[in-house]
CSV table of C-alpha atoms in Angstrom, one decimal:
chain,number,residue,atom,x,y,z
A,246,UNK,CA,0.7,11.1,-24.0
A,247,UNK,CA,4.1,12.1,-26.1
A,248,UNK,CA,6.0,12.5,-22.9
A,249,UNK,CA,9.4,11.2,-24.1
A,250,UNK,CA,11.0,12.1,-20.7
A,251,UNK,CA,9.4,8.6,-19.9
A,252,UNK,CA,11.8,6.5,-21.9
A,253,UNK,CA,14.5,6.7,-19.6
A,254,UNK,CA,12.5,6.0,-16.5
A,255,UNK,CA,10.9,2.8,-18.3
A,256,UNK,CA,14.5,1.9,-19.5
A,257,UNK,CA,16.0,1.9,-15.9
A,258,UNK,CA,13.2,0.0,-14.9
A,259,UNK,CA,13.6,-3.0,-17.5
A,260,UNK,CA,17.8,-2.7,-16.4
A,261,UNK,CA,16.9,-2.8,-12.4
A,262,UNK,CA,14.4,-6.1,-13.6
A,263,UNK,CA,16.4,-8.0,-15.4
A,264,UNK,CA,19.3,-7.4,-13.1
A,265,UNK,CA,17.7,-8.6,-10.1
A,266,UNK,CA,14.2,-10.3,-10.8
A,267,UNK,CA,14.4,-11.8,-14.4
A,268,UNK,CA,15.4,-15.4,-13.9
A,269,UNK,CA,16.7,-16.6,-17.5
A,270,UNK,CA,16.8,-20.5,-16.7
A,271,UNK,CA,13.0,-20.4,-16.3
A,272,UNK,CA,12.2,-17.6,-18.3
A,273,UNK,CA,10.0,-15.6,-14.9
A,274,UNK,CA,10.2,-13.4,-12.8
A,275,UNK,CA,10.7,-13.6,-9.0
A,276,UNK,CA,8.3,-12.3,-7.0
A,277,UNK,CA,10.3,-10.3,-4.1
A,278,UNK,CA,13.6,-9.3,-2.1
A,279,UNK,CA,14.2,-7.9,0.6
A,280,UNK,CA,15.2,-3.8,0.9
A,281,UNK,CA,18.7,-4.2,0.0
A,282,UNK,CA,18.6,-7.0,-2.9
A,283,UNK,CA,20.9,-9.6,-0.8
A,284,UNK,CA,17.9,-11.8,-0.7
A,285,UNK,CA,15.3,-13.5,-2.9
A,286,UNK,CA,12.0,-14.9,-1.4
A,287,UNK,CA,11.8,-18.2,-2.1
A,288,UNK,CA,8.4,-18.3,-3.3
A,289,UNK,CA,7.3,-17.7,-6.7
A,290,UNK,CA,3.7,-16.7,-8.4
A,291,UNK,CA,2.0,-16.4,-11.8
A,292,UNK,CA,0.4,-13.3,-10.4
A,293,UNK,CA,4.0,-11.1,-10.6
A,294,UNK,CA,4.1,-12.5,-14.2
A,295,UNK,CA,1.1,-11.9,-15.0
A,296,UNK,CA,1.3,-8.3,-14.2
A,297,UNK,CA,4.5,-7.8,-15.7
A,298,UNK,CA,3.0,-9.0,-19.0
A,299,UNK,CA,0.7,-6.3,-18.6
A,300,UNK,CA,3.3,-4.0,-17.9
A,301,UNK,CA,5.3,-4.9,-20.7
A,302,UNK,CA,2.7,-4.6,-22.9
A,303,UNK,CA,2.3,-1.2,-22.3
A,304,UNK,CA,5.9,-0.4,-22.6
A,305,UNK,CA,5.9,-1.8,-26.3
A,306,UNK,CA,2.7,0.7,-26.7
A,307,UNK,CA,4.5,3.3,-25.4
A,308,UNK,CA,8.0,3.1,-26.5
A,309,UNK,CA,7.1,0.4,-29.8
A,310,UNK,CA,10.1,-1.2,-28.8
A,311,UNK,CA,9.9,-5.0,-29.3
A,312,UNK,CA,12.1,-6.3,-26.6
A,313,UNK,CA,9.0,-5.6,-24.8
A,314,UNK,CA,6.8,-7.4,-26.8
A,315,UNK,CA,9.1,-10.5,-26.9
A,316,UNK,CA,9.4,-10.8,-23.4
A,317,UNK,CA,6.0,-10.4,-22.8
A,318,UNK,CA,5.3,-13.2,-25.1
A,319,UNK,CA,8.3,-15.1,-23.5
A,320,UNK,CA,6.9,-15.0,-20.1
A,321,UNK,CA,3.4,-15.8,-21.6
A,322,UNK,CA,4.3,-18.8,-22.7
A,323,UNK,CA,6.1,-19.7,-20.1
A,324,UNK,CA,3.1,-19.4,-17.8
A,325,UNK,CA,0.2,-20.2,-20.0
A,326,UNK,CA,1.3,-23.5,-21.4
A,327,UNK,CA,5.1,-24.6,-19.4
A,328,UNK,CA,3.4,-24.1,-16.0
A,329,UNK,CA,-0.1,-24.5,-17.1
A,330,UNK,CA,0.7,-28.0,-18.8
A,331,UNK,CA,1.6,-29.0,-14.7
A,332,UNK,CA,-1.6,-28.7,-13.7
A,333,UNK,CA,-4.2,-29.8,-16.2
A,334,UNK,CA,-3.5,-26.7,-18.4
A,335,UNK,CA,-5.0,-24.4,-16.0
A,336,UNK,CA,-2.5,-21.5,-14.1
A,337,UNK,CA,-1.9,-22.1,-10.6
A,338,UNK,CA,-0.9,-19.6,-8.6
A,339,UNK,CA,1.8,-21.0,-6.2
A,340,UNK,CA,5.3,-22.2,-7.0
A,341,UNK,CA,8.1,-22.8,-5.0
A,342,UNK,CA,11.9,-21.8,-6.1
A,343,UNK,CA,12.2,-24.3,-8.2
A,344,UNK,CA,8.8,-23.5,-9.9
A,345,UNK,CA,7.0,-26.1,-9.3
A,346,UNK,CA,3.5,-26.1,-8.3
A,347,UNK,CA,3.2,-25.8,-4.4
A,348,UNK,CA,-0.4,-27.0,-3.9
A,349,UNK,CA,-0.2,-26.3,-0.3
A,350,UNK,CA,0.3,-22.7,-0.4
A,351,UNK,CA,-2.2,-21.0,1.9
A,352,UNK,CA,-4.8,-24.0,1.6
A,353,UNK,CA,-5.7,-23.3,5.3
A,354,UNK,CA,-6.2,-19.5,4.4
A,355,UNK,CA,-7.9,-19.8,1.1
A,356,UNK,CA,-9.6,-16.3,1.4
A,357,UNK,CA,-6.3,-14.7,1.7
A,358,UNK,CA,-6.1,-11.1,0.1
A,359,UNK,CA,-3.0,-11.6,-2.0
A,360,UNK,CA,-2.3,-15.3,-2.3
A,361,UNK,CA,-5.8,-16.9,-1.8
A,362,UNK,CA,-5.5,-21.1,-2.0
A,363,UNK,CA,-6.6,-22.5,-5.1
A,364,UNK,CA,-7.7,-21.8,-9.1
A,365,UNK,CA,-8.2,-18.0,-9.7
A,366,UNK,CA,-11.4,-17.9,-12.2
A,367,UNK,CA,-10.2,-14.1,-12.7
A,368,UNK,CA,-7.1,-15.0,-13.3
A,369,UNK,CA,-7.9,-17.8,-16.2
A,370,UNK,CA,-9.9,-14.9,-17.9
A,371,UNK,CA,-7.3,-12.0,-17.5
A,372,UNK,CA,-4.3,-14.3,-19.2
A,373,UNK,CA,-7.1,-15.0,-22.0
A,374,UNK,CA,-7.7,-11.2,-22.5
A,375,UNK,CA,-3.7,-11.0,-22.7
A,376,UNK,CA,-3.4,-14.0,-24.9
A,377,UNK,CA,-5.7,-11.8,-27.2
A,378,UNK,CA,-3.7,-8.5,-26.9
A,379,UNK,CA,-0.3,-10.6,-27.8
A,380,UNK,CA,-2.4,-12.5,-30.8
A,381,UNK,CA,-3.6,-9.2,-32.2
A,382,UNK,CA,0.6,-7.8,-31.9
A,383,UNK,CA,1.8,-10.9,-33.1
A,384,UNK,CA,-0.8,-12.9,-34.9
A,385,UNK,CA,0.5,-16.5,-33.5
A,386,UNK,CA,-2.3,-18.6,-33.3
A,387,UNK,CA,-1.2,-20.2,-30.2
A,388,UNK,CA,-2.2,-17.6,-28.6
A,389,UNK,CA,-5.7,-17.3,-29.3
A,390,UNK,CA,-6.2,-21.3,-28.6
A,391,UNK,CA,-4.8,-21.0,-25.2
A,392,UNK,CA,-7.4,-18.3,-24.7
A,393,UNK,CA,-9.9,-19.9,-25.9
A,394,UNK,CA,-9.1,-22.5,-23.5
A,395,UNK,CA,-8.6,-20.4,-20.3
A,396,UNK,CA,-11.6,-18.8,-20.7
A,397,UNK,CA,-14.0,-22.0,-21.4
A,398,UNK,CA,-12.4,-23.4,-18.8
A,399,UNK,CA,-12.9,-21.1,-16.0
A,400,UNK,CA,-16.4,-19.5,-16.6
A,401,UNK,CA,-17.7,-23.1,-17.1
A,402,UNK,CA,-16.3,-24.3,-14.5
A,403,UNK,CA,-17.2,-21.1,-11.7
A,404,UNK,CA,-20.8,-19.7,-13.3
A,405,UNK,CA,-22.9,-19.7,-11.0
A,406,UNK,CA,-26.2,-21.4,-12.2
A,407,UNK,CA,-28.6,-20.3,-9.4
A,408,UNK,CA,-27.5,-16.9,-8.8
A,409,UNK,CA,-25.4,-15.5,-11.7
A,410,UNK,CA,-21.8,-14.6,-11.6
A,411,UNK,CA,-18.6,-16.0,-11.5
A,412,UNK,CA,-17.2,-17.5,-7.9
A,413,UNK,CA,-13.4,-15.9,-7.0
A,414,UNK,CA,-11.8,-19.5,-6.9
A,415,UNK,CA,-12.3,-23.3,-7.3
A,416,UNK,CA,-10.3,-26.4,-5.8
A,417,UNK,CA,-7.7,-28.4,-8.9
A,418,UNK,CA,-11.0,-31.2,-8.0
A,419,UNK,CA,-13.1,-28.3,-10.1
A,420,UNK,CA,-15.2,-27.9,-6.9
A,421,UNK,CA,-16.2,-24.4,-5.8
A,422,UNK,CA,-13.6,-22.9,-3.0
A,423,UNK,CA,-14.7,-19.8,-2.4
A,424,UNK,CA,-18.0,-18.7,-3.8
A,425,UNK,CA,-18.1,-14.8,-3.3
A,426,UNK,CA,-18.2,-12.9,-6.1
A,427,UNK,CA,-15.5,-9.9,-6.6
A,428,UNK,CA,-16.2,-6.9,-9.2
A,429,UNK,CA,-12.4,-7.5,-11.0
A,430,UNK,CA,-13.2,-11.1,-11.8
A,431,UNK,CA,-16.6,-10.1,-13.6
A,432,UNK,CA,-14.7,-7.3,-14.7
A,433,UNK,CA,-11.6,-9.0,-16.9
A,434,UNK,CA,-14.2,-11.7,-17.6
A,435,UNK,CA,-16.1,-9.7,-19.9
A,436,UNK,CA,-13.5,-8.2,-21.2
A,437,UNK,CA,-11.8,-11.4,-22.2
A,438,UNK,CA,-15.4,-12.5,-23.7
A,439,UNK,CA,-16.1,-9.4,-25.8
A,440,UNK,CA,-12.3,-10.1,-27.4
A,441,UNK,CA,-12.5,-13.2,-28.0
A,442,UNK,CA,-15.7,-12.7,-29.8
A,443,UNK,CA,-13.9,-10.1,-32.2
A,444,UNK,CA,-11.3,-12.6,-32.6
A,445,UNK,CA,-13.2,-15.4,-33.6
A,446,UNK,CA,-17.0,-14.2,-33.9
A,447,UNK,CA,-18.4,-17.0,-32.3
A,448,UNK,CA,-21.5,-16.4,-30.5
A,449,UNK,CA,-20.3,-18.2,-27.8
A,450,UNK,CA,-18.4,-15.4,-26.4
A,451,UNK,CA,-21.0,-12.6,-27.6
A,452,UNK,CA,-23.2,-14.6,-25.3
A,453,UNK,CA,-21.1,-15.3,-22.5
A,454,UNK,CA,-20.0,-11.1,-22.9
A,455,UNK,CA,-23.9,-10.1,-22.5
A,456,UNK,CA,-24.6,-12.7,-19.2
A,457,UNK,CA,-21.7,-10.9,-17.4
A,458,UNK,CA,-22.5,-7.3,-18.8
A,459,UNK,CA,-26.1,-8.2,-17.1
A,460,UNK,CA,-25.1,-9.5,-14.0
A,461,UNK,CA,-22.7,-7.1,-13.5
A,462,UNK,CA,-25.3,-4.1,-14.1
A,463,UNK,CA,-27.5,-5.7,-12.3
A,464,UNK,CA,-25.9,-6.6,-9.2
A,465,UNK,CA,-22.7,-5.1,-9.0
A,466,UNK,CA,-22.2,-1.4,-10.4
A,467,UNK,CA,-23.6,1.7,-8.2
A,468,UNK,CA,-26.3,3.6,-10.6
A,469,UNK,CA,-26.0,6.6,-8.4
A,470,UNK,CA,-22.6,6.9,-8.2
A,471,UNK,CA,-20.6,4.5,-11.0
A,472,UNK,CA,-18.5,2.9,-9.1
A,473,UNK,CA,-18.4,-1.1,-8.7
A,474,UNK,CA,-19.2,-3.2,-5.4
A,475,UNK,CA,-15.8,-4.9,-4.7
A,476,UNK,CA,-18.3,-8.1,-3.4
């Protein structure tokens, strides 16, 4: 929007984050502290990182300055294939301090709101659509395999053959954990699908863009109103 008044707020920002958050050994972010910054919560979650990559990536956009971009590739990484090469080269969503993978996290509360138990299928699909944004910035061709990878992975793995539509989350055995089916995950799916076809015009993912388009038109988007169904 050309307001440059911005630049200062987004700069005190990335000084406040990599005072207190920014944790250089593993290359992450911690999740939380308490109100006065005398303590760290111990645990530790893609889902932080994976919104500060988004973040950051609008802060390059905004600002074009490429300390953004490279931490936003740094922490992509970092996630993507460090992490993700813990568990089968998937992204798990629960670490402890140390970050590694706490399988136990909320696995007798897998519906819960912030930190459900188990593999994300949104979540596989929304690094793959940021894989794609860093790969059109940077044109590093790691980037496009891992979303190649995250993708096939997840929609493969949670498409619902019966019904249509992708389930919220499955279990590290691949089985289904929670089989409802959430707006955001349809959502970033096709969004992920429609990229990847314009990165690498396979009809796979022109194919796989049109079954969600449909299933989302058809079951969850409000014709009167616009909005989307959250379930």
């Amino acid at each position: 929007a050309g307001i440059e008044s911005a630049s200062s707020r987004i700069e005190s920002i990335w000084q406040l984050l990599e005072e207190y958050y920014w944790q250089h050994d593993y290359g992450l972010y911690i999740d939380e502290y308490n109100g006065d910054f005398s303590k760290a919560d111990k645990y530790r979650g893609q889902n932080a990182n994976m919104h500060m990559c988004e973040a950051l990536l609008m802060c390059f956009e905004a600002t074009q300055d490429t300390k953004f971009l490279s931490r936003a590739k740094l922490l992509t990484y970092n996630i993507t294939v460090i992490q993700a090469n813990k568990t089968d080269g998937l992204i798990w969503e629960h670490y402890d301090e140390n970050w590694e993978v706490d399988w136990n996290y909320n696995k007798d509360n897998p519906k819960h709101l912030f930190r459900p138990w188990g593999f994300q299928s949104g979540h596989q699909t929304e690094w793959s659509k940021l894989l794609l944004i860093l790969h059109r910035l940077t044109a590093t061709s790691w980037l496009l395999t891992r979303a190649e990878e995250l993708f096939i992975k997840s929609v493969t793995t949670t498409w619902d053959d019966q019904y249509g539509g992708l389930c919220y989350g499955f279990a590290p055995d691949k089985s289904i954990c929670d089989s409802d089916k959430y707006f955001w995950v349809q959502a970033e799916s096709l969004a992920a699908a429609k990229l990847l076809y314009l990165a690498t015009g396979k009809d796979l993912y022109e194919n796989w863009y049109n079954r969600l388009w449909q299933y989302s038109w058809d079951h969850m988007i409000c014709h009167q109103f616009g909005g989307w169904y959250r379930i």
